[in-house]
PDB file of C-alpha atoms in Angstrom:
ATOM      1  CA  UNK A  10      43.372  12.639 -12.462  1.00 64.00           C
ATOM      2  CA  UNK A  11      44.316   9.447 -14.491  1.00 72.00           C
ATOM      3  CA  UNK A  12      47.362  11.152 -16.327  1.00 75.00           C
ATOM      4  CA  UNK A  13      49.892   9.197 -18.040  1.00 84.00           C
ATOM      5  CA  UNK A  14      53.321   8.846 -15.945  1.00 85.00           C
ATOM      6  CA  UNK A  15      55.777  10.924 -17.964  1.00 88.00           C
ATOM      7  CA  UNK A  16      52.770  13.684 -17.257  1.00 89.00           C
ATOM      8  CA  UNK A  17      51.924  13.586 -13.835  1.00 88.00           C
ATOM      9  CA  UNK A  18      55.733  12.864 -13.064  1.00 89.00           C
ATOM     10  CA  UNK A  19      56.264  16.587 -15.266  1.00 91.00           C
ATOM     11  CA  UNK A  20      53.511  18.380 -13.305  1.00 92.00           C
ATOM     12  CA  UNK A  21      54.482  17.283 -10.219  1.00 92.00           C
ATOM     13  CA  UNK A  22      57.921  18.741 -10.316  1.00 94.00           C
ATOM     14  CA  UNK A  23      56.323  21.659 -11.823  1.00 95.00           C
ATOM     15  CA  UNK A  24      54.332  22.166  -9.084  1.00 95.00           C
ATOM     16  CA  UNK A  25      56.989  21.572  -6.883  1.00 95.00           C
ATOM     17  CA  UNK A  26      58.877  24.295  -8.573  1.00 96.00           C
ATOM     18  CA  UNK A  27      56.012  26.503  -8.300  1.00 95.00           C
ATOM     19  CA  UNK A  28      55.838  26.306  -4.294  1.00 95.00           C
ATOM     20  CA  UNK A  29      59.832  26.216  -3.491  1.00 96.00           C
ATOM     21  CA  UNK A  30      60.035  29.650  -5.935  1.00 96.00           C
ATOM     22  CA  UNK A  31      56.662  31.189  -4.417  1.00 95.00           C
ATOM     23  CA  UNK A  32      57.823  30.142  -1.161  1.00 95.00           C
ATOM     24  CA  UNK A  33      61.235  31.935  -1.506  1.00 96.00           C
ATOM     25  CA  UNK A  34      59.315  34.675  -2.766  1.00 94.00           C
ATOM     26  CA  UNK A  35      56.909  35.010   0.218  1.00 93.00           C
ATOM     27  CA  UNK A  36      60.200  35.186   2.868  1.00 94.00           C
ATOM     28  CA  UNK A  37      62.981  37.031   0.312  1.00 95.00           C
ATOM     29  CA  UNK A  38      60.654  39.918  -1.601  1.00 92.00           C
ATOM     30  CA  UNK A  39      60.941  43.040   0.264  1.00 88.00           C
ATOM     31  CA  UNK A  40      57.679  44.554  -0.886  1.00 86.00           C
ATOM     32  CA  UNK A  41      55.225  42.869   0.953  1.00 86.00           C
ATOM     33  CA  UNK A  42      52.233  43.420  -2.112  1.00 86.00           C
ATOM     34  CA  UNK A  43      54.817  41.129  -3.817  1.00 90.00           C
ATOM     35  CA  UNK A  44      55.265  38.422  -0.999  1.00 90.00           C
ATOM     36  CA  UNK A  45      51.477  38.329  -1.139  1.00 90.00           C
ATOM     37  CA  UNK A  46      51.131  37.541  -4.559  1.00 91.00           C
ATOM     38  CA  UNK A  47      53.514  34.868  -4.250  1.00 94.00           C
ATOM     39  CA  UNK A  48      51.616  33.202  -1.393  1.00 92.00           C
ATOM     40  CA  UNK A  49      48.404  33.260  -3.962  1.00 92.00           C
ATOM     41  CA  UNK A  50      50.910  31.661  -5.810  1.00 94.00           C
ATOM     42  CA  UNK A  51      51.982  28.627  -2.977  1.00 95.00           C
ATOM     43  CA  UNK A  52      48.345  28.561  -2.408  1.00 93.00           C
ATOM     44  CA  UNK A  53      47.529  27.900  -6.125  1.00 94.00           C
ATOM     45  CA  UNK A  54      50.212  24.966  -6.527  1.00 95.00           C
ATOM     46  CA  UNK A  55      48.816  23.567  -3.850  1.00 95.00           C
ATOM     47  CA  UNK A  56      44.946  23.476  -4.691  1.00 94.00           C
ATOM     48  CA  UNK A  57      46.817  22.122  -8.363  1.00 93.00           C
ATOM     49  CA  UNK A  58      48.643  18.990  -6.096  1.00 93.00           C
ATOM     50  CA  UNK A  59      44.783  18.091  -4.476  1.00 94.00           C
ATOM     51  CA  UNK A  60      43.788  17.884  -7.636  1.00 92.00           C
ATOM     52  CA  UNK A  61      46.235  15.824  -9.119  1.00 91.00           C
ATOM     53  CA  UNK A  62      45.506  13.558  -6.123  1.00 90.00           C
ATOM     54  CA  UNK A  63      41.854  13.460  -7.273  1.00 90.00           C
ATOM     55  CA  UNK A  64      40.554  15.896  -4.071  1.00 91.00           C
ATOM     56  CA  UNK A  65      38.952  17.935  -6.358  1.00 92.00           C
ATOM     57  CA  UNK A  66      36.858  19.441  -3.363  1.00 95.00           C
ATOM     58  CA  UNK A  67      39.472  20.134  -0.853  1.00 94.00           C
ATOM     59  CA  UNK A  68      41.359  21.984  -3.923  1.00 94.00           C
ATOM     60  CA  UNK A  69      38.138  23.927  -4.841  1.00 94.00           C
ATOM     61  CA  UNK A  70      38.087  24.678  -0.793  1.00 93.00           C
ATOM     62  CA  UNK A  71      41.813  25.685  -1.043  1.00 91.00           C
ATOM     63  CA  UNK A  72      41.480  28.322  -3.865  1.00 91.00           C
ATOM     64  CA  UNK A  73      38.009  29.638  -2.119  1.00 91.00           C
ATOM     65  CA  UNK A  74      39.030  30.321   1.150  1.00 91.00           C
ATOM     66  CA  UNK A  75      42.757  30.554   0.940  1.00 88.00           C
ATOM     67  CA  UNK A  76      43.003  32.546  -2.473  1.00 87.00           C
ATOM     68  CA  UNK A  77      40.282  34.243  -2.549  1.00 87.00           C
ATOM     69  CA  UNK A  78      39.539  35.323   0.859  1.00 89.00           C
ATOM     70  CA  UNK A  79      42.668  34.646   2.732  1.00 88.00           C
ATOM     71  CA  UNK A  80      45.321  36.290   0.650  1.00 86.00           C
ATOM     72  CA  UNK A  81      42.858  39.124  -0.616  1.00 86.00           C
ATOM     73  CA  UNK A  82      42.771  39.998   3.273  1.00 88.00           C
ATOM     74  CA  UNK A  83      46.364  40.184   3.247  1.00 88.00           C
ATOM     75  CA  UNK A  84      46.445  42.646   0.113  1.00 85.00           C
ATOM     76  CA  UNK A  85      43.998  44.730   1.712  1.00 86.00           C
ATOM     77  CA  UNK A  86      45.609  44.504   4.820  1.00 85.00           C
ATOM     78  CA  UNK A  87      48.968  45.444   3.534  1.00 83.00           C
ATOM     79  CA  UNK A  88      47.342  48.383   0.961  1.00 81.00           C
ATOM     80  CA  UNK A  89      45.963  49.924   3.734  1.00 81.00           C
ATOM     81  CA  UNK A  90      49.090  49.895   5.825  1.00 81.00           C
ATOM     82  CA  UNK A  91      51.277  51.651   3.032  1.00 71.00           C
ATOM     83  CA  UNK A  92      49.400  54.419   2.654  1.00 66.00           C
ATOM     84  CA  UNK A  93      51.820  57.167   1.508  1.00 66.00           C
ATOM     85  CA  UNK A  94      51.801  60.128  -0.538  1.00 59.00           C
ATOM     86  CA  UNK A  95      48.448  61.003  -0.504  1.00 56.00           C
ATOM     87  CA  UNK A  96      47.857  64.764  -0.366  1.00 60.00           C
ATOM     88  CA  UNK A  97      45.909  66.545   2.596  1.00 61.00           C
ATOM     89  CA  UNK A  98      42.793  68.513   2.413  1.00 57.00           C
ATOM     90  CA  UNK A  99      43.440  71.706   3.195  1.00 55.00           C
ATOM     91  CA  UNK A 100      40.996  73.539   5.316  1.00 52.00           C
ATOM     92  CA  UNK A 101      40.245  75.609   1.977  1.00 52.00           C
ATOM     93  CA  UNK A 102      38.977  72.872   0.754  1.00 54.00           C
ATOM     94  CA  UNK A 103      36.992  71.810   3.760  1.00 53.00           C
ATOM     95  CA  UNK A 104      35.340  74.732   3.557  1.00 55.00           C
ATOM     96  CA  UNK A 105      34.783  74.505  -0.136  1.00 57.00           C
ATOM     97  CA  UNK A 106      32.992  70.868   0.625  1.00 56.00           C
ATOM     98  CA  UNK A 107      30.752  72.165   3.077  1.00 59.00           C
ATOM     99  CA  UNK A 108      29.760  75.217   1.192  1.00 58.00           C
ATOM    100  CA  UNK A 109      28.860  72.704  -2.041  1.00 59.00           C
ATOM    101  CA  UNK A 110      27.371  70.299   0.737  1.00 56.00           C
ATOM    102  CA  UNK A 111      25.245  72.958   2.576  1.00 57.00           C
ATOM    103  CA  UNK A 112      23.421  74.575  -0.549  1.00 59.00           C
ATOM    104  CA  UNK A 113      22.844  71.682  -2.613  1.00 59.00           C
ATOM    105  CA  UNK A 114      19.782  70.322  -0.224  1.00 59.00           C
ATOM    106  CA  UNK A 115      21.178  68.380   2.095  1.00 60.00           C
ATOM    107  CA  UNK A 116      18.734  70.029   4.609  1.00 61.00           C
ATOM    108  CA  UNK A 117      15.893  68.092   3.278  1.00 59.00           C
ATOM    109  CA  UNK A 118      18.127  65.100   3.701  1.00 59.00           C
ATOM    110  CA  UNK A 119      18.887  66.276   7.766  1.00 59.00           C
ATOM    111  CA  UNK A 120      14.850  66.623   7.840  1.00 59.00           C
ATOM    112  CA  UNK A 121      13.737  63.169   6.530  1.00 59.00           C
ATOM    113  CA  UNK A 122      16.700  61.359   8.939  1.00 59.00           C
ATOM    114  CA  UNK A 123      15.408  63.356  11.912  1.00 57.00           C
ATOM    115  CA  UNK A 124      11.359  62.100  10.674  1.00 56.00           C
ATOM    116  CA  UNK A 125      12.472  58.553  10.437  1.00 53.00           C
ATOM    117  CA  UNK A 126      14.149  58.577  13.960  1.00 54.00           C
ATOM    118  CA  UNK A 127      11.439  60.069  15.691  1.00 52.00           C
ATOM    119  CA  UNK A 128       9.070  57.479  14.457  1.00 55.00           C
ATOM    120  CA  UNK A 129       8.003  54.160  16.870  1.00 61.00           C
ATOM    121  CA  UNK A 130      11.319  51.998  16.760  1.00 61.00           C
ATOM    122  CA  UNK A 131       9.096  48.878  17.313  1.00 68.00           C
ATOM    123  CA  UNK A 132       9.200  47.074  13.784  1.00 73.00           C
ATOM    124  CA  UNK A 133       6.012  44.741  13.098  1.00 76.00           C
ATOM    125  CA  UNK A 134       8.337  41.512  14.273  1.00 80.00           C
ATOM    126  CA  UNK A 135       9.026  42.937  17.309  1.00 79.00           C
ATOM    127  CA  UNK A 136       5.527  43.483  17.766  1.00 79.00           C
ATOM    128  CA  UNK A 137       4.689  40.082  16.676  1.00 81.00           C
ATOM    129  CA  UNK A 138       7.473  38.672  19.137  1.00 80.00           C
ATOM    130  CA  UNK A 139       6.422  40.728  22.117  1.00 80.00           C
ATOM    131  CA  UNK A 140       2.584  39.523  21.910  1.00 80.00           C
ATOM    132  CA  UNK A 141       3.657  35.814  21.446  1.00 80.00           C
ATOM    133  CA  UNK A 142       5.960  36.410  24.403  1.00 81.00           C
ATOM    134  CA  UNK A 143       2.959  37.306  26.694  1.00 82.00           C
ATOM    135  CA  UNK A 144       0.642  34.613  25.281  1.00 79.00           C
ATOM    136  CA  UNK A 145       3.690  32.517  26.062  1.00 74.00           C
ATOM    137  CA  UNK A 146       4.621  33.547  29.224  1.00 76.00           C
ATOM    138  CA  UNK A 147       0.545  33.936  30.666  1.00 71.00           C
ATOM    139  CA  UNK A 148      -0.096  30.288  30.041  1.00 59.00           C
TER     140      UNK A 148
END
């Protein structure tokens, strides 16, 4: 970008700011949903320095795969890991579930799975690929 000095002096130790704080925050936060957040944070300030050094595409890179796929991942990862306090089905309930499951038609469901798998498992490619193989293969 073609700032003015004064400008891109001021966002450049902004930026700086940003990573030293989200970096502090990604080793010294004890909950790690918050550690995350501040590495979306690093990662952002740093897609923000390419493009204040005109790499406009390896910042759009940055935010795609580090942002948005990278530290999503993490979140994920680490919201599946805490899992706590959620309340177990009881085998009441269980029961309950199938009851609701077994009258509701679900046997019609069981029949039309059973149909489909006892149908020919060759698909029309295959087909297509196995004759092409033996014209292939005879010549």
């Amino acid at each position: 970008m073609d700032l003015p000095g004064l400008i891109h002096d001021f966002l450049l130790v902004f930026l700086g700011l940003g990573l030293i704080l989200g970096g502090l925050g990604v080793v010294l936060l004890a909950n790690p949903i918050y550690s995350a957040f501040s590495l979306g944070l690093v990662f952002v300030c740093i897609s923000l320095f390419y493009i204040l050094s005109n790499s406009h595409f390896v910042a759009a890179a940055q935010l795609l795969i580090y942002v948005g796929a990278i530290n999503v991942l993490i979140i994920f990862a680490v919201m599946f890991i805490m899992v706590q306090n959620i309340p177990k089905i009881s085998s009441l309930d269980r029961g309950r579930w199938s009851n609701f499951r077994d009258s509701h038609g679900t046997d019609y469901l069981d029949y039309k799975a059973n149909q489909i798998i006892e149908q020919d498992l060759i698909s029309n490619s295959q087909q297509i690929g196995i004759h092409l193989s033996k014209i292939f293969y005879s010549v």
